[in-house]
Short mmCIF file of C-alpha atoms in Angstrom, two decimals:
data_model
loop_
_atom_site.label_atom_id
_atom_site.label_comp_id
_atom_site.label_asym_id
_atom_site.label_seq_id
_atom_site.Cartn_x
_atom_site.Cartn_y
_atom_site.Cartn_z
CA UNK A 1 109.17 -100.18 -145.03
CA UNK A 2 111.35 -100.15 -141.91
CA UNK A 3 114.38 -102.43 -142.01
CA UNK A 4 114.53 -105.16 -139.36
CA UNK A 5 117.96 -105.70 -137.84
CA UNK A 6 119.59 -109.16 -137.89
CA UNK A 7 119.52 -109.16 -134.07
CA UNK A 8 115.77 -108.57 -134.01
CA UNK A 9 115.31 -111.39 -136.53
CA UNK A 10 117.44 -113.67 -134.36
CA UNK A 11 115.39 -112.84 -131.28
CA UNK A 12 112.17 -113.35 -133.23
CA UNK A 13 113.42 -116.70 -134.52
CA UNK A 14 114.44 -117.77 -131.05
CA UNK A 15 111.10 -116.81 -129.62
CA UNK A 16 109.22 -118.67 -132.34
CA UNK A 17 111.39 -121.76 -131.85
CA UNK A 18 110.82 -121.68 -128.11
CA UNK A 19 107.07 -121.35 -128.66
CA UNK A 20 107.16 -124.24 -131.09
CA UNK A 21 109.07 -126.38 -128.62
CA UNK A 22 106.05 -126.69 -126.31
CA UNK A 23 103.77 -128.59 -128.70
CA UNK A 24 106.75 -130.71 -129.68
CA UNK A 25 107.34 -131.56 -126.00
CA UNK A 26 103.68 -132.23 -125.22
CA UNK A 27 102.57 -133.99 -128.41
CA UNK A 28 105.64 -135.47 -130.08
CA UNK A 29 107.88 -136.63 -127.23
CA UNK A 30 106.66 -139.94 -125.73
CA UNK A 31 105.89 -140.42 -122.05
CA UNK A 32 108.73 -141.77 -119.93
CA UNK A 33 107.88 -145.15 -118.40
CA UNK A 34 108.57 -144.44 -114.73
CA UNK A 35 108.01 -140.70 -114.21
CA UNK A 36 105.21 -140.08 -116.70
CA UNK A 37 104.17 -136.55 -117.68
CA UNK A 38 106.45 -134.76 -115.16
CA UNK A 39 109.47 -136.05 -117.08
CA UNK A 40 108.64 -133.66 -119.89
CA UNK A 41 109.98 -130.80 -117.79
CA UNK A 42 113.33 -132.38 -118.62
CA UNK A 43 113.16 -130.72 -122.09
CA UNK A 44 113.12 -127.31 -120.40
CA UNK A 45 115.31 -128.15 -117.42
CA UNK A 46 118.28 -129.51 -119.36
CA UNK A 47 118.58 -126.67 -121.93
CA UNK A 48 118.35 -124.14 -119.11
CA UNK A 49 121.13 -125.94 -117.24
CA UNK A 50 123.39 -126.41 -120.28
CA UNK A 51 123.11 -122.87 -121.56
CA UNK A 52 123.54 -121.56 -118.03
CA UNK A 53 126.78 -123.49 -117.63
CA UNK A 54 127.91 -122.35 -121.08
CA UNK A 55 127.24 -118.77 -120.02
CA UNK A 56 129.59 -119.22 -117.07
CA UNK A 57 132.19 -120.77 -119.37
CA UNK A 58 131.86 -117.64 -121.49
CA UNK A 59 132.50 -115.53 -118.38
CA UNK A 60 135.64 -117.59 -117.74
CA UNK A 61 136.99 -117.14 -121.27
CA UNK A 62 136.10 -113.45 -121.46
CA UNK A 63 137.73 -112.79 -118.08
CA UNK A 64 140.95 -114.47 -119.21
CA UNK A 65 140.99 -112.46 -122.42
CA UNK A 66 140.42 -109.23 -120.50
CA UNK A 67 143.41 -109.92 -118.26
CA UNK A 68 145.54 -110.69 -121.33
CA UNK A 69 144.42 -107.88 -123.63
CA UNK A 70 142.92 -105.29 -121.22
CA UNK A 71 140.17 -104.67 -123.75
CA UNK A 72 136.91 -103.65 -122.04
CA UNK A 73 134.89 -105.46 -124.69
CA UNK A 74 135.79 -108.71 -122.92
CA UNK A 75 134.85 -107.23 -119.56
CA UNK A 76 131.44 -106.27 -120.97
CA UNK A 77 130.98 -109.74 -122.52
CA UNK A 78 131.81 -111.36 -119.17
CA UNK A 79 129.22 -109.25 -117.41
CA UNK A 80 126.57 -110.13 -120.01
CA UNK A 81 127.40 -113.83 -119.72
CA UNK A 82 127.18 -113.71 -115.92
CA UNK A 83 123.77 -112.05 -116.00
CA UNK A 84 122.44 -114.60 -118.51
CA UNK A 85 123.97 -117.49 -116.62
CA UNK A 86 122.59 -116.37 -113.28
CA UNK A 87 119.06 -116.13 -114.65
CA UNK A 88 119.30 -119.52 -116.31
CA UNK A 89 120.77 -121.12 -113.17
CA UNK A 90 117.86 -119.76 -111.12
CA UNK A 91 115.34 -121.15 -113.63
CA UNK A 92 117.23 -124.48 -113.59
CA UNK A 93 116.77 -124.65 -109.83
CA UNK A 94 113.08 -123.78 -110.09
CA UNK A 95 112.36 -126.42 -112.74
CA UNK A 96 114.47 -128.88 -110.81
CA UNK A 97 112.44 -128.24 -107.67
CA UNK A 98 109.18 -128.86 -109.55
CA UNK A 99 110.62 -132.11 -110.89
CA UNK A 100 111.85 -133.08 -107.43
CA UNK A 101 108.46 -132.45 -105.87
CA UNK A 102 106.98 -135.24 -107.95
CA UNK A 103 110.00 -137.55 -108.11
CA UNK A 104 111.14 -137.30 -104.46
CA UNK A 105 107.94 -135.95 -102.84
CA UNK A 106 109.85 -132.90 -101.59
CA UNK A 107 110.66 -129.51 -103.05
CA UNK A 108 114.29 -129.62 -101.97
CA UNK A 109 116.92 -132.08 -100.81
CA UNK A 110 120.62 -131.56 -100.38
CA UNK A 111 121.44 -133.74 -103.38
CA UNK A 112 124.95 -133.08 -104.78
CA UNK A 113 123.65 -131.81 -108.14
CA UNK A 114 121.18 -129.42 -106.50
CA UNK A 115 123.64 -128.29 -103.81
CA UNK A 116 126.47 -127.51 -106.25
CA UNK A 117 124.06 -125.66 -108.54
CA UNK A 118 122.80 -123.58 -105.60
CA UNK A 119 126.37 -122.74 -104.55
CA UNK A 120 127.16 -121.83 -108.15
CA UNK A 121 124.21 -119.38 -108.19
CA UNK A 122 125.40 -117.76 -104.97
CA UNK A 123 128.94 -117.42 -106.35
CA UNK A 124 127.80 -115.63 -109.49
CA UNK A 125 125.36 -113.51 -107.50
CA UNK A 126 128.41 -112.35 -105.54
CA UNK A 127 130.16 -111.73 -108.86
CA UNK A 128 127.34 -109.46 -109.95
CA UNK A 129 127.42 -107.62 -106.61
CA UNK A 130 131.16 -107.08 -107.08
CA UNK A 131 130.50 -105.42 -110.40
CA UNK A 132 128.31 -102.89 -108.62
CA UNK A 133 130.98 -101.77 -106.17
CA UNK A 134 132.11 -98.14 -106.24
CA UNK A 135 135.58 -98.74 -107.68
CA UNK A 136 137.30 -97.24 -110.67
CA UNK A 137 136.42 -98.87 -113.95
CA UNK A 138 139.81 -100.56 -114.30
CA UNK A 139 139.93 -101.88 -110.75
CA UNK A 140 136.34 -103.18 -110.92
CA UNK A 141 137.10 -104.93 -114.19
CA UNK A 142 140.29 -106.52 -112.79
CA UNK A 143 138.56 -107.77 -109.64
CA UNK A 144 135.62 -109.06 -111.66
CA UNK A 145 137.91 -110.86 -114.09
CA UNK A 146 139.76 -112.58 -111.25
CA UNK A 147 136.50 -113.62 -109.64
CA UNK A 148 135.04 -114.77 -112.95
CA UNK A 149 138.02 -117.12 -113.42
CA UNK A 150 137.92 -118.52 -109.84
CA UNK A 151 134.11 -118.87 -109.84
CA UNK A 152 134.31 -121.21 -112.84
CA UNK A 153 135.93 -123.86 -110.63
CA UNK A 154 132.45 -124.84 -109.38
CA UNK A 155 131.12 -125.44 -112.91
CA UNK A 156 132.87 -128.80 -113.41
CA UNK A 157 131.59 -129.89 -109.98
CA UNK A 158 128.02 -129.22 -111.13
CA UNK A 159 128.55 -130.99 -114.45
CA UNK A 160 130.24 -134.07 -113.06
CA UNK A 161 128.46 -134.18 -109.69
CA UNK A 162 126.42 -137.26 -110.63
CA UNK A 163 129.67 -139.18 -111.35
CA UNK A 164 131.64 -137.76 -108.43
CA UNK A 165 128.83 -138.63 -105.99
CA UNK A 166 127.15 -141.79 -107.34
CA UNK A 167 124.64 -141.74 -104.46
CA UNK A 168 122.90 -138.80 -106.11
CA UNK A 169 119.10 -138.83 -106.22
CA UNK A 170 119.03 -136.78 -109.41
CA UNK A 171 116.35 -138.24 -111.71
CA UNK A 172 117.55 -140.46 -114.55
CA UNK A 173 115.44 -140.95 -117.67
CA UNK A 174 114.44 -144.61 -118.07
CA UNK A 175 112.89 -145.91 -121.30
CA UNK A 176 112.54 -149.51 -122.36
CA UNK A 177 115.03 -152.13 -121.22
CA UNK A 178 118.03 -149.79 -121.15
CA UNK A 179 118.13 -147.55 -118.08
CA UNK A 180 119.05 -143.99 -118.85
CA UNK A 181 118.34 -144.39 -122.56
CA UNK A 182 116.43 -141.93 -124.71
CA UNK A 183 114.01 -142.89 -127.45
CA UNK A 184 114.74 -141.31 -130.85
CA UNK A 185 111.72 -139.01 -130.44
CA UNK A 186 113.07 -137.88 -127.09
CA UNK A 187 116.49 -137.14 -128.53
CA UNK A 188 114.99 -135.10 -131.38
CA UNK A 189 112.85 -133.16 -128.94
CA UNK A 190 115.82 -132.48 -126.71
CA UNK A 191 117.99 -131.28 -129.59
CA UNK A 192 115.18 -129.09 -130.86
CA UNK A 193 114.79 -127.48 -127.44
CA UNK A 194 118.54 -127.02 -127.05
CA UNK A 195 118.67 -125.26 -130.44
CA UNK A 196 115.63 -123.10 -129.66
CA UNK A 197 117.02 -122.00 -126.29
CA UNK A 198 120.42 -121.47 -127.87
CA UNK A 199 119.18 -119.05 -130.56
CA UNK A 200 117.17 -117.03 -128.04
CA UNK A 201 120.08 -117.06 -125.55
CA UNK A 202 122.51 -115.78 -128.23
CA UNK A 203 120.15 -112.94 -129.16
CA UNK A 204 119.74 -111.86 -125.55
CA UNK A 205 123.50 -112.08 -124.96
CA UNK A 206 124.31 -109.93 -127.99
CA UNK A 207 121.69 -107.37 -127.03
CA UNK A 208 123.00 -107.20 -123.44
CA UNK A 209 126.55 -106.88 -124.71
CA UNK A 210 125.54 -104.05 -127.04
CA UNK A 211 123.82 -102.23 -124.18
CA UNK A 212 126.95 -102.66 -122.04
CA UNK A 213 129.19 -101.27 -124.75
CA UNK A 214 126.88 -98.28 -125.18
CA UNK A 215 126.96 -97.71 -121.42
CA UNK A 216 130.77 -97.84 -121.53
CA UNK A 217 130.88 -95.20 -124.24
CA UNK A 218 128.48 -93.00 -122.29
CA UNK A 219 130.61 -93.38 -119.14
CA UNK A 220 133.68 -92.39 -121.12
CA UNK A 221 131.96 -89.31 -122.49
CA UNK A 222 130.86 -88.29 -119.03
CA UNK A 223 134.38 -88.75 -117.66
CA UNK A 224 135.87 -86.59 -120.43
CA UNK A 225 133.22 -83.92 -119.94
CA UNK A 226 133.84 -83.87 -116.17
CA UNK A 227 137.60 -83.61 -116.78
CA UNK A 228 137.05 -80.73 -119.19
CA UNK A 229 134.83 -78.87 -116.74
CA UNK A 230 137.26 -79.34 -113.86
CA UNK A 231 140.31 -78.20 -115.85
CA UNK A 232 141.09 -74.57 -114.91
CA UNK A 233 141.01 -72.18 -117.80
CA UNK A 234 144.34 -70.68 -118.87
CA UNK A 235 144.78 -67.13 -117.70
CA UNK A 236 145.95 -64.40 -120.07
CA UNK A 237 149.27 -63.09 -118.71
CA UNK A 238 149.84 -60.79 -121.58
#
């Protein structure tokens, strides 16, 4: 019987948890009083946003560690985090636009939360383009690390945008007499979705990091082979 790797089990568990989150959202979580059924996209929207921001925080930490230690593992981890974060940020914008269409009767408005998230996506898209430039491995890693640190400055703006710009139109969950409150069933559903997305996110990140490390080893082998082929053979002067 073939042995299943821990990573495959983690990915399978994450996929099963994400699949299970949908009936939990639709059947267990109660309807929000003001927004109704569209509010249930919140349980997808928020985990996407949180894990996307955490991915960018991971890029920030990995970039710092690369500059300190000059270990290419951290450069690879930063690249994997940026890819995951960019995908999650794009999905956050898509789910947010669907939510906005019902809440605001428009697909897009230049709300501070939406605007800062869009800018964040552009910044990390530029980061990924930088990683594709035709530089030496060391120079590309150094430039990417510097950009990964600077790009993180926009993350706190996204996270605190609702407080920095109180006039935001970003939807607030309202249940019962306390505005912005969450019923216990809503909290449990949210935590379940956060955990499900987190397990699947971690599996994808580890897989992407492993692929990046394998690509680094292959690049090193190719470089040594090319150096060996270009080295002139010693001539016999005897």
